[in-house]
């Protein structure tokens, strides 16, 4: 199998649920400080507000204890986010290898069946244990169809399921894993309480959505992320229907 691409940017996403809620307070704050510093500041701010209402009732020892607790929470959050970033980098590495060695892969042993929906979208439409996929109509050829080259790419990306599953099984905070491409393909695997949830992406998403316009794509491109390291998105509402999310994203360059 050969994917006819010279230079293509893909974005690998590893999404985490909004747990704990402290994440919302600092995830969008960008500076050179570490995640631990930001999380500590956010939680100390919450602690300060709590203490201001009843400062006279709090002894110095209680204040020290509360500060220690917020720092412990900050450390826990840092561990969670660091773990997600590490998994994102691993997922990106796998996708890089997959795309750059496409000719070494045959057909995925458990392929999905793809077809056109009544609304004109193209994707996986039969419930199974595989990831969902949708090809935006922006990816179609001049005849309004999925080209053979694009179909080859769709088939190749089925191998992402191997890494999707392994990461989700070992990281409870990875509630949804994506591969979004500049060719306007989106493949994902969501999990609820560790259990895979299949969705009909052709019905869930707009048929003509432009993946390149979403912050969970362009924030990892060369302009916004020249270092090509995992980066975090702002808080956003998940288009796949899983509620509020923050995502760790990493670019994959091919060619």
Coordinates of N, CA and C in Angstrom, one line a residue:
X1 N 0.9 -1.2 0.0 CA 0.0 0.0 0.0 C 0.9 1.2 0.0
X2 N 0.6 2.2 -0.8 CA 1.4 3.4 -0.9 C 0.5 4.6 -0.9
X3 N 0.8 5.5 0.1 CA 0.0 6.7 0.2 C 0.8 7.8 -0.6
X4 N 0.1 8.4 -1.5 CA 0.8 9.4 -2.4 C 0.8 10.7 -1.8
X5 N 1.8 11.0 -0.9 CA 1.9 12.2 -0.2 C 3.3 12.6 -0.1
X6 N 3.7 13.8 -0.3 CA 5.0 14.3 -0.2 C 5.2 14.9 1.2
X7 N 4.5 15.9 1.5 CA 4.5 16.5 2.9 C 3.1 16.7 3.4
X8 N 2.8 16.0 4.4 CA 1.4 16.1 4.9 C 1.5 16.2 6.4
X9 N 0.6 17.1 6.9 CA 0.6 17.3 8.4 C -0.7 16.6 8.9
X10 N -0.5 15.8 9.9 CA -1.6 15.2 10.6 C -1.5 15.6 12.0
X11 N -2.6 15.6 12.7 CA -2.6 16.0 14.1 C -3.1 14.8 14.9
X12 N -2.4 14.4 15.9 CA -2.8 13.3 16.8 C -3.4 14.0 18.0
X13 N -4.5 13.6 18.4 CA -5.1 14.1 19.6 C -5.4 13.1 20.7
X14 N -5.0 13.4 21.9 CA -5.4 12.5 23.0 C -6.2 13.4 23.9
X15 N -7.5 13.1 24.1 CA -8.3 14.0 24.8 C -8.5 13.5 26.3
X16 N -8.6 14.4 27.2 CA -8.9 14.1 28.6 C -10.2 14.7 29.0
X17 N -10.9 14.0 29.9 CA -12.1 14.6 30.4 C -11.8 15.7 31.4
X18 N -12.8 16.5 31.8 CA -12.5 17.6 32.6 C -12.6 17.2 34.1
X19 N -11.6 16.4 34.5 CA -11.5 15.9 35.9 C -10.0 15.9 36.3
X20 N -9.7 16.6 37.3 CA -10.6 17.4 38.2 C -10.9 18.8 37.6
X21 N -11.8 19.4 38.2 CA -12.3 20.7 37.6 C -11.2 21.8 37.6
X22 N -10.2 21.6 38.5 CA -9.2 22.7 38.5 C -8.5 22.9 37.2
X23 N -8.6 21.9 36.3 CA -7.9 22.0 35.0 C -8.4 23.2 34.3
X24 N -9.7 23.5 34.4 CA -10.3 24.5 33.6 C -9.7 25.9 34.0
X25 N -9.3 26.0 35.2 CA -8.8 27.3 35.7 C -7.4 27.7 35.1
X26 N -6.6 26.7 34.7 CA -5.3 27.0 34.3 C -4.8 26.5 33.0
X27 N -5.6 25.6 32.4 CA -5.2 25.0 31.2 C -4.9 25.9 30.0
X28 N -5.7 27.0 30.0 CA -5.5 28.0 28.9 C -4.4 29.0 29.2
X29 N -3.8 29.0 30.4 CA -2.8 30.0 30.7 C -1.4 29.6 30.2
X30 N -0.9 30.4 29.3 CA 0.4 30.0 28.7 C 1.5 30.9 29.1
X31 N 2.5 30.3 29.7 CA 3.7 31.0 30.1 C 4.9 30.0 30.2
X32 N 6.0 30.4 30.6 CA 7.2 29.5 30.7 C 7.2 28.7 32.0
X33 N 6.2 29.0 32.9 CA 6.2 28.3 34.1 C 5.7 26.9 33.9
X34 N 6.1 26.0 34.8 CA 5.7 24.6 34.7 C 4.2 24.4 35.0
X35 N 3.7 23.3 34.6 CA 2.3 22.9 34.9 C 2.1 22.9 36.4
X36 N 3.1 22.4 37.2 CA 2.9 22.4 38.6 C 2.8 23.7 39.2
X37 N 3.6 24.7 38.8 CA 3.5 26.1 39.3 C 2.1 26.7 39.0
X38 N 1.6 26.5 37.8 CA 0.3 27.0 37.4 C -0.8 26.4 38.2
X39 N -0.7 25.1 38.4 CA -1.7 24.4 39.1 C -1.7 24.8 40.6
X40 N -0.5 24.9 41.2 CA -0.4 25.3 42.5 C -1.0 26.7 42.7
X41 N -0.7 27.6 41.8 CA -1.2 29.0 41.9 C -2.7 29.0 41.9
X42 N -3.3 28.2 41.0 CA -4.7 28.1 40.8 C -5.4 27.6 42.1
X43 N -4.8 26.5 42.6 CA -5.4 25.9 43.8 C -5.2 26.8 45.1
X44 N -4.1 27.5 45.1 CA -3.8 28.4 46.3 C -4.8 29.5 46.2
X45 N -5.1 30.0 45.0 CA -6.1 31.0 44.9 C -7.5 30.6 45.4
X46 N -7.9 29.4 45.1 CA -9.1 28.8 45.7 C -9.0 28.7 47.2
X47 N -7.9 28.3 47.7 CA -7.7 28.2 49.1 C -7.8 29.5 49.8
X48 N -7.2 30.6 49.2 CA -7.2 31.9 49.7 C -8.7 32.4 49.8
X49 N -9.5 32.2 48.8 CA -10.9 32.6 48.8 C -11.6 31.9 50.0
X50 N -11.3 30.7 50.2 CA -12.0 29.9 51.2 C -11.6 30.5 52.6
X51 N -10.3 30.8 52.7 CA -9.8 31.3 54.0 C -10.3 32.7 54.3
X52 N -10.5 33.5 53.3 CA -10.9 34.9 53.5 C -12.2 35.0 54.2
X53 N -13.1 34.0 54.1 CA -14.4 34.1 54.7 C -14.4 33.8 56.2
X54 N -13.4 33.0 56.6 CA -13.3 32.7 58.0 C -11.9 32.6 58.5
X55 N -11.1 33.7 58.1 CA -9.7 33.7 58.5 C -9.5 33.6 60.0
X56 N -10.4 34.3 60.7 CA -10.2 34.3 62.1 C -10.3 33.0 62.8
X57 N -11.1 32.1 62.1 CA -11.3 30.8 62.6 C -10.2 29.8 62.3
X58 N -9.3 30.2 61.4 CA -8.3 29.3 61.0 C -7.0 29.6 61.7
X59 N -6.4 28.6 62.3 CA -5.1 28.8 62.9 C -4.0 28.7 61.9
X60 N -2.9 29.2 62.3 CA -1.7 29.1 61.4 C -1.4 27.7 60.9
X61 N -1.6 26.8 61.8 CA -1.4 25.4 61.4 C -2.4 24.9 60.3
X62 N -3.6 25.4 60.5 CA -4.6 25.0 59.5 C -4.3 25.6 58.1
X63 N -3.8 26.8 58.2 CA -3.4 27.5 56.9 C -2.3 26.7 56.2
X64 N -1.3 26.3 57.0 CA -0.2 25.5 56.4 C -0.7 24.2 55.9
X65 N -1.7 23.6 56.6 CA -2.2 22.3 56.2 C -3.0 22.5 54.8
X66 N -3.8 23.5 54.8 CA -4.5 23.8 53.5 C -3.6 24.0 52.4
X67 N -2.6 24.8 52.6 CA -1.6 25.0 51.5 C -0.9 23.8 51.1
X68 N -0.6 22.9 52.0 CA 0.0 21.6 51.7 C -0.9 20.8 50.8
X69 N -2.2 20.8 51.2 CA -3.2 20.0 50.5 C -3.3 20.5 49.0
X70 N -3.3 21.8 48.9 CA -3.5 22.4 47.5 C -2.3 22.0 46.7
X71 N -1.1 22.0 47.3 CA 0.1 21.7 46.6 C 0.1 20.2 46.2
X72 N -0.5 19.4 47.0 CA -0.6 17.9 46.7 C -1.6 17.7 45.5
X73 N -2.7 18.5 45.5 CA -3.6 18.4 44.4 C -2.9 18.9 43.1
X74 N -2.2 19.9 43.2 CA -1.4 20.4 42.1 C -0.5 19.4 41.5
X75 N 0.2 18.7 42.4 CA 1.1 17.6 42.0 C 0.4 16.5 41.3
X76 N -0.8 16.1 41.8 CA -1.6 15.1 41.2 C -2.0 15.5 39.8
X77 N -2.5 16.8 39.7 CA -2.9 17.2 38.3 C -1.7 17.2 37.4
X78 N -0.5 17.6 37.9 CA 0.7 17.6 37.0 C 1.0 16.2 36.6
X79 N 0.9 15.3 37.4 CA 1.1 13.9 37.1 C 0.2 13.4 36.0
X80 N -1.1 13.8 36.1 CA -2.1 13.4 35.1 C -1.8 14.0 33.7
X81 N -1.5 15.3 33.7 CA -1.2 16.0 32.5 C 0.1 15.5 31.8
X82 N 1.1 15.2 32.7 CA 2.3 14.7 32.1 C 2.1 13.3 31.5
X83 N 1.3 12.5 32.2 CA 1.0 11.2 31.6 C 0.3 11.3 30.3
X84 N -0.6 12.2 30.2 CA -1.3 12.4 28.9 C -0.4 12.9 27.8
X85 N 0.5 13.8 28.2 CA 1.4 14.3 27.2 C 2.3 13.2 26.7
X86 N 2.8 12.4 27.6 CA 3.6 11.3 27.2 C 2.9 10.3 26.2
X87 N 1.7 10.0 26.5 CA 0.9 9.2 25.7 C 0.6 9.8 24.3
X88 N 0.4 11.1 24.3 CA 0.3 11.8 23.1 C 1.5 11.7 22.2
X89 N 2.7 11.9 22.8 CA 3.9 11.7 22.0 C 4.1 10.3 21.5
X90 N 3.7 9.4 22.3 CA 3.8 8.0 21.8 C 2.8 7.7 20.6
X91 N 1.6 8.3 20.7 CA 0.7 8.1 19.7 C 1.2 8.8 18.4
X92 N 1.8 10.0 18.5 CA 2.3 10.7 17.4 C 3.5 9.9 16.8
X93 N 4.3 9.3 17.6 CA 5.4 8.5 17.1 C 4.9 7.3 16.2
X94 N 3.9 6.7 16.8 CA 3.3 5.5 16.0 C 2.7 6.0 14.7
X95 N 2.0 7.1 14.7 CA 1.4 7.6 13.5 C 2.4 8.0 12.5
X96 N 3.5 8.6 12.9 CA 4.6 8.9 12.1 C 5.2 7.7 11.4
X97 N 5.4 6.7 12.2 CA 6.0 5.4 11.6 C 5.0 4.8 10.6
X98 N 3.7 4.8 11.0 CA 2.7 4.2 10.1 C 2.7 4.9 8.7
X99 N 2.6 6.2 8.7 CA 2.5 7.0 7.5 C 3.8 6.9 6.7
X100 N 4.9 6.9 7.3 CA 6.2 6.9 6.6 C 6.6 5.5 6.1
X101 N 5.9 4.5 6.5 CA 6.2 3.1 6.1 C 4.9 2.5 5.6
X102 N 4.0 3.2 5.0 CA 2.7 2.7 4.6 C 2.9 1.5 3.7
X103 N 3.9 1.4 2.9 CA 4.1 0.3 1.9 C 4.4 -1.0 2.7
X104 N 4.8 -0.9 3.9 CA 5.1 -2.1 4.7 C 3.8 -2.8 5.3
X105 N 2.7 -2.1 5.2 CA 1.5 -2.6 5.8 C 0.5 -3.2 4.8
X106 N -0.1 -4.2 5.1 CA -1.2 -4.7 4.2 C -2.5 -4.2 4.7
X107 N -3.5 -5.0 4.7 CA -4.8 -4.5 5.1 C -5.0 -4.9 6.6
X108 N -5.6 -4.0 7.3 CA -5.9 -4.3 8.7 C -6.7 -5.5 8.9
X109 N -6.4 -6.4 9.8 CA -7.0 -7.7 9.9 C -8.5 -7.7 10.3
X110 N -8.9 -6.6 10.9 CA -10.3 -6.4 11.3 C -10.9 -5.1 10.7
X111 N -11.0 -5.1 9.3 CA -11.4 -3.8 8.7 C -12.9 -3.4 8.9
X112 N -13.1 -2.1 8.9 CA -14.5 -1.6 8.9 C -15.1 -1.6 7.5
X113 N -16.4 -1.4 7.4 CA -17.0 -1.3 6.2 C -17.4 0.2 6.0
X114 N -17.1 0.8 4.9 CA -17.3 2.2 4.7 C -18.3 2.4 3.6
X115 N -19.1 3.5 3.7 CA -20.1 3.7 2.7 C -20.6 5.2 2.8
X116 N -21.3 5.6 1.8 CA -21.9 7.0 1.8 C -23.2 7.0 2.5
X117 N -23.4 8.0 3.3 CA -24.7 8.2 4.0 C -25.6 9.0 3.2
X118 N -26.9 9.1 3.6 CA -27.9 9.8 2.8 C -27.6 11.3 2.7
X119 N -26.8 11.8 3.8 CA -26.5 13.2 3.8 C -25.3 13.5 2.9
X120 N -24.7 12.5 2.3 CA -23.5 12.7 1.4 C -22.2 12.5 2.1
X121 N -22.2 12.3 3.4 CA -20.9 12.0 4.1 C -20.5 10.6 3.8
X122 N -19.2 10.4 4.0 CA -18.6 9.0 3.8 C -17.9 8.6 5.1
X123 N -18.1 7.4 5.5 CA -17.4 6.9 6.7 C -17.8 5.5 7.1
X124 N -17.4 5.2 8.3 CA -17.8 3.8 8.9 C -19.2 3.9 9.5
X125 N -20.1 3.0 9.0 CA -21.5 3.2 9.4 C -22.1 2.0 10.0
X126 N -21.3 0.9 10.2 CA -21.8 -0.3 10.8 C -21.1 -0.4 12.2
X127 N -22.0 -0.6 13.2 CA -21.5 -0.7 14.6 C -20.5 -1.9 14.8
X128 N -19.3 -1.6 15.3 CA -18.4 -2.6 15.6 C -17.4 -2.1 16.7
X129 N -16.3 -2.8 16.9 CA -15.4 -2.4 17.9 C -14.3 -1.6 17.4
X130 N -14.3 -1.2 16.2 CA -13.3 -0.3 15.6 C -13.6 1.1 15.8
X131 N -12.6 2.0 15.6 CA -12.8 3.4 15.7 C -13.7 3.9 14.6
X132 N -14.4 5.0 14.9 CA -15.2 5.6 13.9 C -14.4 6.4 12.9
X133 N -14.9 6.7 11.7 CA -14.2 7.5 10.7 C -15.2 8.3 9.9
X134 N -14.8 9.5 9.6 CA -15.6 10.3 8.6 C -14.6 11.0 7.7
X135 N -15.0 11.0 6.4 CA -14.2 11.8 5.4 C -15.1 13.0 5.1
X136 N -14.6 14.2 5.4 CA -15.4 15.4 5.1 C -15.6 15.5 3.6
X137 N -16.7 16.1 3.2 CA -16.9 16.3 1.7 C -15.8 17.1 1.1
X138 N -15.1 17.9 1.9 CA -13.9 18.7 1.5 C -12.8 17.8 0.9
X139 N -12.8 16.5 1.3 CA -11.8 15.6 0.9 C -12.1 14.9 -0.4
X140 N -13.3 15.1 -0.9 CA -13.8 14.4 -2.1 C -13.1 14.9 -3.4
X141 N -13.0 14.1 -4.4 CA -12.4 14.5 -5.7 C -13.4 15.4 -6.5
X142 N -13.0 15.7 -7.7 CA -13.8 16.6 -8.5 C -15.1 16.0 -8.9
X143 N -15.3 14.7 -8.7 CA -16.6 14.0 -9.0 C -17.4 13.9 -7.7
X144 N -16.9 14.4 -6.6 CA -17.7 14.3 -5.4 C -17.6 13.0 -4.8
X145 N -16.5 12.3 -5.0 CA -16.4 10.9 -4.4 C -15.0 10.8 -3.7
X146 N -14.9 9.7 -3.0 CA -13.7 9.4 -2.3 C -12.7 8.7 -3.3
X147 N -11.6 9.3 -3.5 CA -10.6 8.8 -4.5 C -10.0 7.5 -4.1
X148 N -9.4 6.7 -5.0 CA -8.7 5.5 -4.5 C -7.5 5.8 -3.6
X149 N -6.8 6.9 -3.8 CA -5.7 7.3 -2.9 C -6.2 7.6 -1.5
X150 N -7.4 8.3 -1.4 CA -7.9 8.6 -0.1 C -8.4 7.3 0.6
X151 N -9.0 6.4 -0.2 CA -9.4 5.2 0.3 C -8.2 4.4 0.9
X152 N -7.1 4.4 0.2 CA -5.9 3.8 0.7 C -5.5 4.4 2.1
X153 N -5.6 5.7 2.2 CA -5.3 6.3 3.4 C -6.2 5.9 4.5
X154 N -7.5 5.9 4.2 CA -8.5 5.4 5.2 C -8.2 4.0 5.7
X155 N -7.9 3.1 4.8 CA -7.5 1.8 5.2 C -6.3 1.7 6.1
X156 N -5.3 2.5 5.7 CA -4.1 2.6 6.5 C -4.3 3.0 7.9
X157 N -5.2 4.0 8.1 CA -5.4 4.6 9.4 C -6.1 3.6 10.3
X158 N -6.7 2.5 9.8 CA -7.3 1.5 10.7 C -6.3 1.0 11.7
X159 N -5.0 1.0 11.3 CA -4.0 0.4 12.2 C -3.8 1.3 13.5
X160 N -4.3 2.5 13.4 CA -4.3 3.4 14.6 C -5.1 2.8 15.8
X161 N -6.0 1.9 15.5 CA -6.8 1.3 16.5 C -6.0 0.6 17.5
X162 N -4.9 0.0 17.1 CA -4.0 -0.8 18.0 C -3.5 0.1 19.1
X163 N -3.0 1.3 18.7 CA -2.5 2.2 19.7 C -3.6 2.9 20.5
X164 N -4.7 3.2 19.8 CA -5.8 3.8 20.5 C -6.2 2.9 21.7
X165 N -6.4 1.7 21.5 CA -6.8 0.8 22.5 C -5.8 0.6 23.6
X166 N -4.6 0.4 23.3 CA -3.5 0.2 24.3 C -3.4 1.4 25.2
X167 N -3.5 2.6 24.7 CA -3.4 3.8 25.5 C -4.6 3.9 26.4
X168 N -5.8 3.7 25.9 CA -7.0 3.8 26.6 C -7.1 2.8 27.8
X169 N -6.5 1.6 27.5 CA -6.6 0.6 28.6 C -5.6 0.9 29.7
X170 N -4.6 1.7 29.5 CA -3.6 2.0 30.5 C -3.7 3.4 31.1
X171 N -4.6 4.2 30.5 CA -4.7 5.6 31.0 C -6.2 6.0 31.1
X172 N -6.8 6.0 32.3 CA -8.2 6.3 32.4 C -8.6 7.7 32.0
X173 N -7.6 8.6 31.9 CA -7.9 10.0 31.6 C -7.9 10.2 30.1
X174 N -7.6 9.2 29.3 CA -7.7 9.3 27.8 C -9.1 8.8 27.4
X175 N -10.0 9.7 27.4 CA -11.4 9.4 27.1 C -11.7 9.4 25.7
X176 N -10.9 10.0 24.9 CA -11.1 10.0 23.4 C -9.8 10.2 22.7
X177 N -9.5 9.4 21.7 CA -8.3 9.5 20.9 C -8.6 9.7 19.5
X178 N -7.9 10.6 18.9 CA -8.2 11.0 17.5 C -7.0 11.0 16.6
X179 N -7.3 10.9 15.3 CA -6.3 11.2 14.3 C -7.1 12.1 13.3
X180 N -6.6 13.3 13.1 CA -7.2 14.3 12.2 C -6.1 14.6 11.1
X181 N -6.4 14.6 9.9 CA -5.4 14.8 8.8 C -5.7 16.0 8.0
X182 N -4.7 16.5 7.3 CA -4.9 17.6 6.4 C -5.7 17.2 5.1
X183 N -5.8 15.9 4.9 CA -6.7 15.4 3.8 C -8.1 15.4 4.2
X184 N -8.5 15.9 5.4 CA -9.8 16.0 5.9 C -10.4 14.7 6.3
X185 N -9.6 13.8 6.9 CA -10.1 12.6 7.5 C -10.1 12.8 9.0
X186 N -11.1 12.2 9.7 CA -11.1 12.2 11.2 C -11.4 10.8 11.6
X187 N -10.5 10.2 12.4 CA -10.7 8.9 13.0 C -10.6 9.0 14.5
X188 N -11.5 8.4 15.2 CA -11.5 8.5 16.7 C -12.0 7.3 17.4
X189 N -11.7 7.2 18.7 CA -12.1 6.1 19.5 C -12.4 6.7 20.9
X190 N -13.7 6.9 21.2 CA -14.1 7.4 22.5 C -14.3 6.3 23.5
X191 N -14.1 6.6 24.8 CA -14.3 5.7 25.9 C -15.1 6.3 27.0
X192 N -16.1 5.6 27.5 CA -16.8 6.1 28.7 C -16.6 5.1 29.8
X193 N -16.0 5.6 30.9 CA -15.6 4.7 32.0 C -14.8 3.5 31.6
X194 N -14.0 3.7 30.6 CA -13.1 2.6 30.1 C -13.7 1.7 29.1
X195 N -15.0 2.0 28.8 CA -15.7 1.1 27.8 C -15.8 1.9 26.4
X196 N -15.4 1.2 25.4 CA -15.5 1.9 24.0 C -16.9 2.2 23.7
X197 N -17.1 3.4 23.1 CA -18.4 3.9 22.6 C -18.4 4.1 21.1
X198 N -19.0 3.3 20.3 CA -19.0 3.6 18.9 C -20.1 4.6 18.5
X199 N -19.7 5.5 17.6 CA -20.7 6.5 17.1 C -20.7 6.5 15.6
X200 N -21.8 6.9 15.0 CA -21.9 7.1 13.6 C -21.4 8.5 13.2
X201 N -20.2 8.6 12.9 CA -19.6 9.9 12.6 C -20.3 10.6 11.5
X202 N -20.8 9.9 10.5 CA -21.5 10.5 9.4 C -22.7 11.3 9.8
X203 N -23.3 10.9 10.9 CA -24.5 11.6 11.5 C -24.1 12.6 12.6
X204 N -23.0 12.3 13.2 CA -22.6 13.2 14.4 C -21.9 14.5 13.9
X205 N -21.2 14.5 12.8 CA -20.4 15.7 12.4 C -21.0 16.3 11.2
X206 N -20.8 17.6 11.0 CA -21.2 18.3 9.7 C -20.5 17.6 8.5
X207 N -21.2 17.4 7.5 CA -20.6 16.7 6.3 C -19.4 17.5 5.7
X208 N -19.5 18.8 5.8 CA -18.4 19.6 5.1 C -17.5 20.3 6.1
X209 N -17.4 19.7 7.3 CA -16.5 20.4 8.3 C -15.1 20.5 7.8
X210 N -14.5 21.6 8.2 CA -13.1 21.8 7.8 C -12.2 21.6 9.1
X211 N -11.6 20.4 9.1 CA -10.8 20.1 10.2 C -9.6 21.0 10.5
X212 N -9.1 21.6 9.4 CA -8.0 22.5 9.6 C -8.4 23.8 10.3
X213 N -9.6 24.1 10.4 CA -10.1 25.3 11.1 C -10.2 25.2 12.6
X214 N -10.2 24.0 13.1 CA -10.4 23.8 14.5 C -9.1 24.0 15.3
X215 N -9.2 24.6 16.5 CA -7.9 24.8 17.2 C -7.2 23.5 17.6
X216 N -8.0 22.4 17.7 CA -7.3 21.2 18.0 C -6.6 20.6 16.8
X217 N -6.6 21.3 15.7 CA -5.7 21.0 14.6 C -4.6 22.0 14.4
X218 N -5.0 23.3 14.2 CA -4.0 24.3 13.8 C -3.1 24.7 15.0
X219 N -3.5 24.5 16.2 CA -2.6 24.8 17.3 C -1.3 24.0 17.3
X220 N -1.3 22.8 16.6 CA -0.2 22.0 16.5 C 0.6 22.1 15.2
X221 N 0.2 23.0 14.3 CA 0.8 23.1 13.0 C 2.2 23.9 13.2
X222 N 2.9 24.0 12.1 CA 4.2 24.6 12.1 C 4.2 26.0 12.6
X223 N 3.2 26.8 12.3 CA 3.1 28.2 12.7 C 3.0 28.4 14.2
X224 N 2.1 27.6 14.7 CA 1.8 27.7 16.1 C 2.6 26.8 17.0
X225 N 3.2 25.8 16.5 CA 4.0 24.8 17.2 C 5.3 24.4 16.5
X226 N 6.2 25.3 16.3 CA 7.4 25.0 15.5 C 8.3 23.9 16.2
X227 N 8.1 23.7 17.5 CA 8.9 22.7 18.2 C 8.4 21.3 18.0
X228 N 7.2 21.2 17.5 CA 6.6 19.9 17.2 C 6.4 19.1 18.4
X229 N 6.3 19.7 19.6 CA 6.0 19.0 20.8 C 4.5 18.9 21.1
X230 N 4.1 18.0 22.0 CA 2.7 18.0 22.4 C 2.3 19.4 23.0
X231 N 1.1 19.9 22.7 CA 0.6 21.1 23.2 C -0.8 20.9 23.7
X232 N -1.3 21.8 24.5 CA -2.6 21.7 25.0 C -3.6 22.7 24.4
X233 N -4.8 22.3 24.2 CA -5.8 23.2 23.7 C -6.5 24.0 24.8
X234 N -7.2 25.0 24.5 CA -8.1 25.6 25.4 C -9.3 24.6 25.7
X235 N -10.1 25.0 26.7 CA -11.3 24.2 27.0 C -12.3 24.4 25.8
X236 N -12.8 23.2 25.4 CA -13.8 23.3 24.2 C -14.9 22.2 24.4
X237 N -16.0 22.4 23.7 CA -17.0 21.5 23.7 C -16.8 20.4 22.6
X238 N -16.7 19.1 23.0 CA -16.3 18.1 22.1 C -17.4 17.9 21.0
X239 N -17.0 18.0 19.7 CA -17.9 17.8 18.6 C -18.4 16.4 18.5
X240 N -17.7 15.4 19.2 CA -18.2 14.0 19.1 C -19.2 13.8 20.2
X241 N -19.6 14.8 21.0 CA -20.7 14.7 22.0 C -20.3 14.2 23.4
X242 N -19.0 14.3 23.7 CA -18.6 13.9 25.1 C -18.5 15.0 26.1
X243 N -19.0 16.2 25.7 CA -18.9 17.3 26.7 C -17.7 18.1 26.6
X244 N -17.4 18.8 27.8 CA -16.2 19.7 27.8 C -15.0 18.9 27.8
X245 N -14.0 19.4 27.1 CA -12.7 18.7 26.9 C -11.6 19.6 26.9
X246 N -10.4 19.1 27.3 CA -9.1 19.7 27.0 C -8.3 18.6 26.3
X247 N -7.5 19.0 25.3 CA -6.9 18.0 24.5 C -5.4 18.2 24.4
X248 N -4.6 17.2 24.5 CA -3.2 17.2 24.3 C -3.0 16.8 22.8
X249 N -2.4 17.6 22.0 CA -2.2 17.4 20.6 C -0.8 17.4 20.2
X250 N -0.5 16.6 19.1 CA 0.9 16.6 18.6 C 0.9 16.4 17.1
X251 N 1.8 17.1 16.4 CA 1.8 17.0 14.9 C 2.5 15.7 14.5
X252 N 2.2 15.3 13.3 CA 2.8 14.2 12.6 C 3.2 14.6 11.2
X253 N 4.5 14.7 10.9 CA 4.9 15.1 9.6 C 5.3 13.9 8.7
X254 N 4.8 13.9 7.5 CA 5.1 12.8 6.6 C 5.8 13.3 5.4
X255 N 6.9 12.6 5.0 CA 7.6 13.0 3.8 C 8.8 13.9 4.1

